[in-house]
Backbone as CSV, one residue per row, in Angstrom:
resi,resn,N_x,N_y,N_z,CA_x,CA_y,CA_z,C_x,C_y,C_z
1,MET,217.070,187.232,50.729,215.789,187.764,51.234,214.688,186.743,51.109
2,ALA,214.673,186.027,49.926,213.655,185.000,49.699,213.838,183.857,50.671
3,ASP,215.115,183.463,50.941,215.366,182.372,51.892,214.878,182.724,53.281
4,GLU,215.069,183.977,53.649,214.630,184.422,54.982,213.114,184.378,55.109
5,ASN,212.401,184.776,54.043,210.935,184.725,54.058,210.425,183.297,54.171
6,ASN,211.079,182.356,53.425,210.688,180.950,53.494,210.886,180.398,54.903
7,LYS,211.969,180.823,55.538,212.260,180.377,56.906,211.193,180.859,57.879
8,ASN,210.786,182.123,57.723,209.749,182.679,58.599,208.415,181.968,58.407
9,GLU,208.093,181.644,57.140,206.837,180.951,56.864,206.820,179.562,57.495
10,LYS,207.955,178.831,57.420,208.048,177.507,58.024,207.863,177.583,59.541
11,GLU,208.529,178.584,60.180,208.406,178.749,61.630,206.968,179.068,62.033
12,LEU,206.292,179.913,61.234,204.908,180.276,61.523,203.981,179.066,61.389
13,THR,204.219,178.267,60.341,203.393,177.066,60.131,203.569,176.093,61.288
14,GLU,204.803,175.885,61.724,205.079,174.981,62.840,204.419,175.485,64.118
15,GLU,204.441,176.800,64.342,203.820,177.384,65.524,202.315,177.187,65.495
16,GLN,201.711,177.317,64.290,200.274,177.106,64.154,199.904,175.656,64.473
17,ARG,200.754,174.702,64.013,200.486,173.292,64.311,200.513,173.039,65.816
18,MET,201.499,173.607,66.497,201.609,173.428,67.937,200.410,174.018,68.660
19,SER,199.962,175.203,68.210,198.787,175.832,68.824,197.557,174.961,68.650
20,ARG,197.427,174.372,67.449,196.265,173.515,67.185,196.314,172.279,68.066
21,ARG,197.514,171.680,68.238,197.636,170.500,69.095,197.253,170.821,70.541
22,ARG,197.731,171.975,71.029,197.412,172.367,72.401,195.907,172.560,72.575
23,PHE,195.262,173.168,71.565,193.821,173.400,71.644,193.052,172.077,71.725
24,ILE,193.398,171.138,70.840,192.713,169.851,70.820,192.924,169.106,72.132
25,LYS,194.152,169.147,72.654,194.453,168.454,73.899,193.679,169.042,75.065
26,ASN,193.667,170.362,75.169,193.024,171.020,76.303,191.504,171.010,76.216
27,SER,190.966,170.891,75.033,189.513,170.894,74.894,188.908,169.520,75.089
28,GLY,189.736,168.512,75.323,189.210,167.173,75.536,188.559,166.627,74.290
29,LEU,189.087,166.999,73.131,188.518,166.581,71.846,187.081,167.026,71.718
30,ALA,186.718,168.120,72.316,185.434,168.811,72.188,184.240,167.895,72.240
31,ALA,183.984,167.158,71.170,182.780,166.311,71.106,182.808,165.266,72.194
32,GLY,183.973,164.644,72.403,184.081,163.648,73.470,183.816,164.251,74.819
33,GLY,184.284,165.473,75.023,184.045,166.139,76.293,182.593,166.401,76.530
34,LEU,181.880,166.767,75.469,180.459,167.041,75.611,179.691,165.792,75.974
35,VAL,180.070,164.645,75.393,179.341,163.410,75.639,179.621,162.862,77.021
36,VAL,180.908,162.880,77.418,181.286,162.233,78.665,181.044,163.111,79.877
37,GLY,181.480,164.350,79.816,181.424,165.134,81.026,180.767,166.472,80.903
38,GLY,180.093,166.745,79.825,179.470,168.047,79.663,180.471,169.071,79.169
39,VAL,179.991,170.278,78.924,180.843,171.327,78.375,181.982,171.652,79.326
40,ALA,181.656,171.872,80.605,182.690,172.254,81.563,183.703,171.137,81.740
41,GLY,183.207,169.894,81.836,184.101,168.767,82.037,185.025,168.564,80.864
42,GLY,184.531,168.803,79.641,185.342,168.597,78.456,186.442,169.622,78.305
43,LEU,186.314,170.784,78.933,187.310,171.845,78.781,188.377,171.817,79.853
44,ILE,188.305,170.869,80.797,189.341,170.758,81.826,190.589,170.139,81.213
45,PRO,191.757,170.759,81.356,192.981,170.220,80.758,193.311,168.852,81.332
46,TRP,193.986,168.026,80.504,194.416,166.715,80.990,195.365,166.901,82.165
47,GLY,195.186,166.027,83.178,196.034,166.131,84.355,195.570,167.180,85.321
48,GLY,194.362,167.777,85.097,193.834,168.786,85.994,193.340,168.173,87.291
49,THR,192.866,169.008,88.203,192.398,168.557,89.500,191.107,167.769,89.358
50,LYS,191.029,166.611,90.008,189.820,165.797,89.990,188.902,166.196,91.140
51,HIS,187.601,166.187,90.884,186.647,166.565,91.913,186.032,165.328,92.540
52,ASP,185.682,165.429,93.784,184.981,164.358,94.494,183.522,164.365,94.048
53,ASN,183.103,163.325,93.330,181.743,163.285,92.795,180.695,163.349,93.889
54,LYS,180.936,162.654,95.000,179.966,162.647,96.099,179.786,164.044,96.675
55,THR,180.894,164.740,96.869,180.829,166.101,97.410,180.120,167.031,96.443
56,GLN,180.415,166.879,95.153,179.809,167.729,94.139,178.308,167.473,94.045
57,ASN,177.908,166.197,94.074,176.483,165.860,94.001,175.733,166.374,95.222
58,ALA,176.370,166.281,96.388,175.736,166.770,97.608,175.536,168.274,97.553
59,ALA,176.525,168.989,97.029,176.410,170.445,96.916,175.322,170.834,95.931
60,GLN,175.237,170.092,94.815,174.187,170.374,93.836,172.813,170.120,94.415
61,LYS,172.672,169.037,95.191,171.382,168.711,95.791,170.965,169.763,96.797
62,GLU,171.969,170.291,97.539,171.680,171.285,98.566,171.199,172.599,97.958
63,THR,171.774,172.970,96.814,171.441,174.258,96.203,170.333,174.146,95.157
64,ARG,169.903,172.931,94.848,168.897,172.741,93.812,167.548,173.296,94.256
65,LYS,166.887,174.025,93.392,165.592,174.602,93.704,164.477,173.685,93.219
66,ASP,163.389,173.653,93.965,162.215,172.896,93.549,161.258,173.880,92.888
67,TYR,161.288,173.931,91.570,160.483,174.905,90.843,159.001,174.552,90.854
68,ASN,158.670,173.355,91.326,157.265,172.986,91.465,156.639,173.649,92.688
69,HIS,157.470,174.106,93.605,156.985,174.768,94.811,156.954,176.278,94.585
70,ALA,155.951,176.692,93.841,155.719,178.109,93.558,154.224,178.367,93.631
71,LEU,153.843,179.509,94.182,152.427,179.816,94.361,151.775,180.208,93.044
72,MET,150.593,179.645,92.809,149.815,179.940,91.618,148.466,180.581,91.946
73,PHE,148.022,180.451,93.198,146.701,180.972,93.565,146.736,181.788,94.857
74,PHE,147.239,181.231,95.919,147.251,181.910,97.211,148.155,183.137,97.203
75,THR,147.800,184.113,98.035,148.728,185.189,98.354,149.705,184.665,99.404
76,GLN,150.781,185.392,99.642,151.747,184.970,100.654,151.088,184.876,102.031
77,ALA,150.209,185.831,102.344,149.531,185.821,103.640,148.612,184.614,103.762
78,GLU,147.866,184.302,102.709,146.978,183.137,102.730,147.776,181.847,102.866
79,PHE,148.917,181.806,102.199,149.714,180.594,102.228,150.257,180.313,103.629
80,LYS,150.604,181.354,104.361,151.060,181.171,105.747,149.959,180.528,106.591
81,THR,148.735,180.978,106.389,147.600,180.408,107.129,147.383,178.957,106.728
82,VAL,147.469,178.680,105.432,147.279,177.312,104.942,148.330,176.379,105.526
83,GLU,149.590,176.786,105.488,150.655,175.918,106.001,150.491,175.632,107.490
84,ALA,150.057,176.650,108.236,149.840,176.440,109.666,148.682,175.466,109.900
85,ALA,147.619,175.589,109.106,146.438,174.738,109.285,146.713,173.294,108.880
86,VAL,147.359,173.106,107.730,147.596,171.736,107.265,148.566,171.000,108.180
87,GLU,149.495,171.733,108.802,150.448,171.100,109.713,149.758,170.583,110.971
88,ARG,148.679,171.237,111.390,147.936,170.751,112.564,147.058,169.544,112.201
89,ILE,146.603,169.492,110.968,145.804,168.344,110.532,146.698,167.124,110.293
90,PHE,147.898,167.354,109.778,148.858,166.277,109.494,150.203,166.707,110.058
91,PRO,150.390,166.589,111.384,151.601,167.137,112.012,152.819,166.228,111.886
92,THR,153.975,166.824,112.028,155.220,166.067,112.095,155.263,165.277,113.398
93,ASP,155.665,164.012,113.320,155.810,163.202,114.526,156.928,162.201,114.333
94,GLU,156.988,161.197,115.205,158.077,160.221,115.135,158.013,159.359,113.870
95,ASN,156.885,159.349,113.197,156.749,158.543,111.984,157.316,159.220,110.737
96,GLY,157.433,160.552,110.787,157.954,161.245,109.621,157.511,162.685,109.543
97,PRO,157.742,163.323,108.406,157.424,164.748,108.242,155.935,165.014,108.205
98,GLY,155.565,166.249,108.549,154.172,166.671,108.497,153.839,167.309,107.164
99,ALA,152.619,167.848,107.102,152.105,168.393,105.842,152.959,169.546,105.315
100,LYS,153.492,170.362,106.194,154.289,171.503,105.741,155.545,171.047,105.011
101,ASP,156.288,170.127,105.621,157.512,169.631,104.995,157.220,168.787,103.765
102,LEU,156.044,168.202,103.693,155.661,167.411,102.526,155.213,168.288,101.349
103,GLY,155.056,169.589,101.600,154.650,170.496,100.523,153.169,170.464,100.222
104,VAL,152.352,170.054,101.207,150.908,169.936,100.983,150.278,171.281,100.633
105,GLY,150.794,172.347,101.214,150.259,173.674,100.912,150.370,174.000,99.428
106,TYR,151.474,173.595,98.817,151.657,173.841,97.383,150.715,172.963,96.560
107,TYR,150.483,171.744,97.031,149.528,170.875,96.336,148.147,171.535,96.286
108,ILE,147.684,172.031,97.433,146.365,172.671,97.490,146.338,173.914,96.604
109,ASP,147.398,174.698,96.665,147.491,175.905,95.843,147.364,175.574,94.357
110,HIS,148.073,174.547,93.905,148.054,174.179,92.496,146.692,173.632,92.078
111,GLN,146.049,172.891,92.973,144.726,172.357,92.657,143.703,173.484,92.511
112,LEU,143.769,174.458,93.389,142.824,175.579,93.326,143.069,176.460,92.108
113,ALA,144.297,176.471,91.631,144.606,177.266,90.444,144.136,176.594,89.160
114,GLY,143.833,175.306,89.248,143.438,174.556,88.069,141.953,174.268,88.003
115,SER,141.601,173.230,87.240,140.195,172.906,86.987,139.447,172.519,88.252
116,TRP,140.132,171.885,89.214,139.462,171.505,90.461,138.982,172.743,91.205
117,GLY,139.791,173.771,91.234,139.414,174.999,91.911,138.254,175.713,91.248
118,PHE,138.109,175.519,89.943,137.018,176.145,89.199,135.768,175.249,89.110
119,ASN,135.812,174.070,89.736,134.708,173.104,89.634,134.365,172.814,88.170
120,ALA,135.410,172.668,87.366,135.208,172.535,85.924,134.421,171.289,85.543
121,ARG,134.467,170.250,86.376,133.772,168.997,86.044,132.443,168.857,86.784
122,ASP,132.047,169.872,87.497,130.789,169.821,88.261,129.701,170.609,87.543
123,TYR,128.467,170.182,87.764,127.331,170.939,87.235,127.093,172.122,88.169
124,MET,127.242,173.338,87.661,127.194,174.533,88.502,126.098,175.504,88.074
125,GLN,125.007,174.995,87.501,123.916,175.854,87.068,122.775,175.831,88.093
126,PRO,122.006,176.932,88.214,120.878,176.962,89.146,119.738,176.056,88.643
127,PRO,118.763,175.752,89.519,118.591,176.276,90.883,119.498,175.561,91.884
128,PHE,119.831,176.268,92.982,120.676,175.723,94.036,119.830,175.460,95.273
129,TYR,119.910,174.246,95.788,119.181,173.873,97.000,120.163,173.297,98.013
130,HIS,119.781,173.378,99.264,120.596,172.794,100.326,120.427,171.275,100.273
131,GLY,121.494,170.567,99.920,121.407,169.123,99.764,121.764,168.373,101.035
132,GLU,121.508,167.080,101.005,121.888,166.216,102.107,123.398,165.958,102.059
133,LYS,123.956,165.495,103.175,125.393,165.238,103.217,125.799,164.179,102.201
134,SER,124.916,163.213,101.974,125.221,162.153,101.018,125.264,162.660,99.581
135,GLN,124.696,163.840,99.345,124.658,164.401,97.996,125.892,165.234,97.668
136,GLY,126.698,165.528,98.665,127.876,166.340,98.417,127.526,167.819,98.295
137,TYR,128.485,168.574,97.820,128.317,170.022,97.724,127.281,170.388,96.663
138,GLN,126.377,171.305,97.023,125.292,171.696,96.121,125.239,173.210,95.885
139,GLY,126.263,173.941,96.308,126.221,175.397,96.240,126.702,175.980,94.922
140,ARG,126.693,177.302,94.868,127.075,178.032,93.659,128.539,178.452,93.664
141,MET,129.200,178.425,94.821,130.581,178.891,94.904,131.572,177.846,94.401
142,ARG,132.607,178.343,93.743,133.705,177.476,93.349,134.578,177.162,94.559
143,ARG,135.325,176.074,94.459,136.188,175.669,95.583,137.214,176.752,95.911
144,ARG,137.741,177.396,94.923,138.728,178.460,95.158,138.103,179.602,95.953
145,GLU,136.836,179.884,95.717,136.135,180.926,96.468,135.884,180.482,97.909
146,ILE,135.534,179.210,98.078,135.295,178.677,99.421,136.573,178.728,100.252
147,PHE,137.681,178.342,99.647,138.953,178.372,100.364,139.328,179.800,100.747
148,ARG,139.175,180.711,99.828,139.553,182.103,100.101,138.715,182.680,101.239
149,ILE,137.407,182.415,101.231,136.534,182.895,102.305,136.850,182.160,103.602
150,GLY,137.052,180.838,103.520,137.342,180.052,104.716,138.594,180.503,105.436
151,LEU,139.645,180.778,104.689,140.898,181.246,105.294,140.716,182.615,105.944
152,LYS,139.951,183.476,105.283,139.683,184.804,105.853,138.880,184.678,107.142
153,GLU,137.898,183.792,107.155,137.083,183.615,108.355,137.879,182.956,109.483
154,MET,138.833,182.118,109.143,139.709,181.544,110.167,140.521,182.630,110.841
155,GLN,140.996,183.586,110.059,141.739,184.705,110.626,140.824,185.566,111.507
156,ASN,139.633,185.842,111.012,138.688,186.658,111.787,138.350,185.983,113.115
157,TYR,138.122,184.675,113.065,137.761,183.934,114.284,138.930,183.892,115.263
158,SER,140.156,183.724,114.731,141.346,183.711,115.586,141.551,185.074,116.254
159,GLN,141.315,186.138,115.504,141.463,187.475,116.050,140.413,187.756,117.123
160,SER,139.178,187.330,116.866,138.107,187.597,117.829,138.269,186.780,119.105
161,LYS,138.851,185.598,118.996,138.966,184.713,120.160,140.301,184.859,120.886
162,TYR,141.384,185.076,120.144,142.717,185.096,120.762,143.507,186.378,120.471
163,LYS,142.951,187.285,119.670,143.617,188.552,119.328,144.914,188.332,118.565
164,LYS,145.005,187.254,117.829,146.183,186.948,117.028,145.755,186.306,115.708
165,ASN,146.651,186.396,114.719,146.422,185.664,113.483,146.552,184.162,113.726
166,PHE,145.935,183.382,112.885,145.924,181.925,113.091,147.332,181.356,113.158
167,GLU,148.215,181.785,112.255,149.565,181.226,112.218,150.403,181.613,113.431
168,ASP,149.958,182.619,114.198,150.691,183.052,115.389,150.169,182.415,116.675
169,LEU,149.130,181.612,116.578,148.558,180.955,117.754,149.419,179.775,118.180
170,THR,149.222,179.331,119.423,149.874,178.104,119.859,149.218,176.921,119.152
171,GLU,149.853,175.775,119.199,149.290,174.594,118.534,147.940,174.216,119.127
172,ASP,147.806,174.311,120.452,146.530,173.994,121.092,145.434,174.961,120.641
173,GLN,145.768,176.232,120.536,144.792,177.219,120.083,144.398,176.981,118.625
174,GLN,145.363,176.649,117.803,145.063,176.339,116.407,144.138,175.123,116.300
175,ASP,144.397,174.119,117.133,143.539,172.924,117.139,142.106,173.272,117.531
176,LYS,141.947,174.174,118.493,140.610,174.564,118.934,139.861,175.305,117.831
177,VAL,140.579,176.162,117.111,139.944,176.887,116.003,139.474,175.900,114.941
178,LEU,140.325,174.962,114.587,139.967,173.976,113.565,138.803,173.096,114.029
179,LYS,138.806,172.722,115.285,137.713,171.899,115.806,136.395,172.670,115.829
180,ASP,136.463,173.951,116.092,135.247,174.773,116.071,134.683,174.855,114.651
181,PHE,135.562,174.930,113.661,135.097,174.896,112.268,134.518,173.525,111.934
182,GLU,135.193,172.493,112.372,134.717,171.138,112.090,133.348,170.881,112.712
183,GLY,133.127,171.421,113.907,131.869,171.199,114.610,130.805,172.247,114.339
184,ASP,131.005,173.088,113.340,130.047,174.148,112.989,129.748,175.073,114.169
185,LYS,130.761,175.350,114.983,130.595,176.233,116.122,130.936,177.687,115.780
186,VAL,131.330,177.917,114.544,131.641,179.262,114.079,130.446,179.765,113.279
187,ASN,129.975,180.942,113.641,128.775,181.490,113.005,129.140,182.192,111.698
188,LEU,128.888,181.510,110.583,129.175,182.072,109.266,127.913,182.036,108.409
189,THR,127.763,183.033,107.574,126.599,183.088,106.679,126.974,182.826,105.229
190,THR,128.263,182.931,104.932,128.699,182.793,103.534,128.978,181.336,103.147
191,ILE,129.636,180.591,104.017,129.987,179.197,103.732,129.691,178.337,104.955
192,SER,129.708,177.029,104.767,129.563,176.092,105.878,130.922,175.873,106.517
193,PRO,131.073,176.164,107.825,132.367,175.955,108.476,132.841,174.506,108.379
194,SER,131.939,173.562,108.641,132.320,172.149,108.579,132.600,171.724,107.137
195,GLY,131.867,172.303,106.192,132.113,171.990,104.786,133.502,172.427,104.351
196,PHE,133.915,173.606,104.802,135.250,174.097,104.490,136.307,173.220,105.149
197,PHE,136.084,172.844,106.413,137.060,172.001,107.105,137.197,170.645,106.418
198,ASP,136.085,170.045,106.044,136.133,168.740,105.375,136.907,168.821,104.057
199,MET,136.692,169.899,103.319,137.406,170.087,102.058,138.900,170.274,102.303
200,LEU,139.232,171.021,103.339,140.630,171.250,103.688,141.299,169.948,104.110
201,ARG,140.632,169.196,104.962,141.204,167.932,105.445,141.406,166.931,104.306
202,SER,140.432,166.810,103.431,140.563,165.902,102.288,141.737,166.307,101.401
203,SER,141.902,167.607,101.210,143.001,168.101,100.383,144.348,167.807,101.019
204,VAL,144.406,167.864,102.341,145.652,167.562,103.046,146.062,166.111,102.808
205,LEU,145.125,165.189,102.943,145.424,163.776,102.742,145.810,163.495,101.289
206,GLU,145.138,164.147,100.370,145.484,163.985,98.958,146.901,164.472,98.694
207,GLY,147.240,165.639,99.237,148.563,166.210,99.016,149.677,165.403,99.643
208,ALA,149.380,164.749,100.776,150.402,163.964,101.472,150.724,162.670,100.744
209,TYR,149.748,162.145,99.987,149.935,160.828,99.376,149.820,160.808,97.855
210,SER,149.707,161.968,97.219,149.659,162.005,95.757,151.071,161.935,95.187
211,ASP,151.164,161.791,93.887,152.473,161.790,93.249,153.130,163.161,93.436
212,PRO,154.439,163.202,93.714,155.136,164.485,93.900,154.986,165.439,92.723
213,LEU,154.606,164.893,91.577,154.388,165.720,90.397,153.408,166.854,90.667
214,TYR,152.472,166.644,91.600,151.405,167.612,91.855,151.743,168.592,92.981
215,GLY,152.955,168.527,93.506,153.384,169.526,94.473,153.552,169.030,95.890
216,GLY,152.796,168.007,96.294,152.903,167.463,97.641,153.785,166.223,97.687
217,ASN,153.712,165.513,98.835,154.461,164.257,98.990,155.920,164.437,98.580
218,LYS,156.548,165.489,99.089,157.921,165.829,98.694,158.873,164.679,98.975
219,ASP,159.708,164.381,98.000,160.686,163.288,98.080,160.020,161.940,98.344
220,MET,158.722,161.847,98.070,157.946,160.613,98.266,157.966,160.151,99.722
221,ALA,158.140,161.112,100.640,158.213,160.776,102.062,156.873,160.270,102.593
222,GLY,155.758,160.775,102.030,154.449,160.282,102.434,154.280,158.819,102.099
223,TRP,154.716,158.426,100.915,154.656,157.016,100.514,155.578,156.173,101.370
224,SER,156.759,156.707,101.668,157.731,155.945,102.460,157.181,155.632,103.843
225,MET,156.455,156.566,104.437,155.872,156.317,105.759,154.853,155.193,105.726
226,ARG,154.185,155.044,104.597,153.162,153.998,104.429,153.720,152.743,103.765
227,GLU,155.010,152.793,103.425,155.646,151.694,102.703,154.893,151.395,101.410
228,TYR,154.439,152.474,100.766,153.717,152.362,99.497,154.708,152.481,98.348
229,PRO,154.658,151.585,97.369,155.680,151.582,96.309,155.545,152.680,95.276
230,GLY,154.448,153.424,95.295,154.293,154.509,94.341,153.907,154.037,92.957
231,ASP,154.412,154.738,91.941,154.037,154.453,90.549,155.048,153.506,89.905
232,GLN,154.966,152.244,90.272,155.824,151.239,89.662,155.295,150.880,88.274
233,MET,156.186,150.619,87.356,155.783,150.255,85.999,155.388,148.789,85.882
234,GLY,155.825,147.971,86.837,155.470,146.556,86.798,156.084,145.814,87.968
235,TYR,155.601,144.613,88.218,156.083,143.800,89.340,156.496,142.406,88.872
236,THR,156.732,142.231,87.589,157.030,140.902,87.054,158.306,140.311,87.637
237,ASN,159.238,141.161,88.063,160.510,140.668,88.581,160.411,140.180,90.023
238,ILE,159.306,140.479,90.708,159.179,140.067,92.111,157.844,139.382,92.402
239,ILE,156.988,139.219,91.379,155.633,138.727,91.610,155.624,137.324,92.220
240,ASP,156.642,136.517,91.918,156.669,135.150,92.413,157.568,134.986,93.636
241,LYS,157.939,136.121,94.256,158.806,136.078,95.426,158.028,136.457,96.680
242,ASP,158.663,136.240,97.831,158.036,136.608,99.103,157.856,138.116,99.175
243,PHE,156.977,138.546,100.086,156.709,139.978,100.250,157.997,140.713,100.576
244,GLN,158.176,141.844,99.953,159.358,142.658,100.196,159.043,144.132,100.007
245,LYS,159.775,144.964,100.708,159.606,146.403,100.592,160.255,146.889,99.305
246,ILE,159.583,147.826,98.637,160.086,148.364,97.384,160.305,149.865,97.542
247,LYS,161.416,150.339,97.060,161.664,151.776,97.080,160.646,152.470,96.183
248,PRO,159.910,153.465,96.689,158.861,154.101,95.878,159.423,154.829,94.666
249,GLN,158.604,154.909,93.644,158.960,155.619,92.416,157.864,156.593,92.040
250,SER,158.262,157.743,91.518,157.328,158.748,91.044,157.167,158.624,89.532
251,LEU,156.168,159.295,88.990,155.995,159.327,87.546,157.216,159.903,86.852
252,GLN,157.888,160.825,87.533,159.079,161.473,86.957,160.215,160.487,86.776
253,ASP,160.249,159.429,87.602,161.329,158.440,87.514,161.273,157.632,86.222
254,HIS,160.158,157.679,85.512,160.005,156.877,84.296,160.209,157.707,83.033
255,MET,160.610,158.970,83.202,160.814,159.822,82.031,162.141,159.506,81.354
């Protein structure tokens, strides 16, 4: 009876050793798997199916979300109007993408949600007087308030003139509405039509050429159209060479 028990114990011990060997082999030595290929990669058994890295990277890029493109200030309805307006100011053409594809609408949204929208660095105490153009904005309203009123008035003007919302107009009609604002041909008592247009246009250019960190200039396409190198950390490796094009870099590339 004792011999039989000893035999069973030996068989059990041997089975445990085999199980442990299989675990170590299939787990890719755990720590090594984590360092080389991540958790999932480390758990693939030896001799398993190999994946095409190019195909996998392409699929990841296709499904990857841009979490910087999220609304912080505009409503969905306001954002539709903004995207339609900025695309007419900076349209897509043979040179590259327009403001919509560059994410300029998100840039403006993020700016209005922050200190710029609140005029945090401006003196905003009374008395308020109508200033000269060279003096810049002299009113009591914050930029976020001006944008909100301006977008609403653009819709009102589009409805009164064409019986449609601004984003539903033809491109020519949208251009006429914007030009009427630019030329102060829209009768408004709350804000300056041309002042709102100038602020909108300046924001479009900023969003098209700012660092992608701020929401616009998606994939640095705005810089690429201008052959602008972006946020390079230095030029010591090419300073003594002939002029050459440099692939643009964002602030994120240096993290």
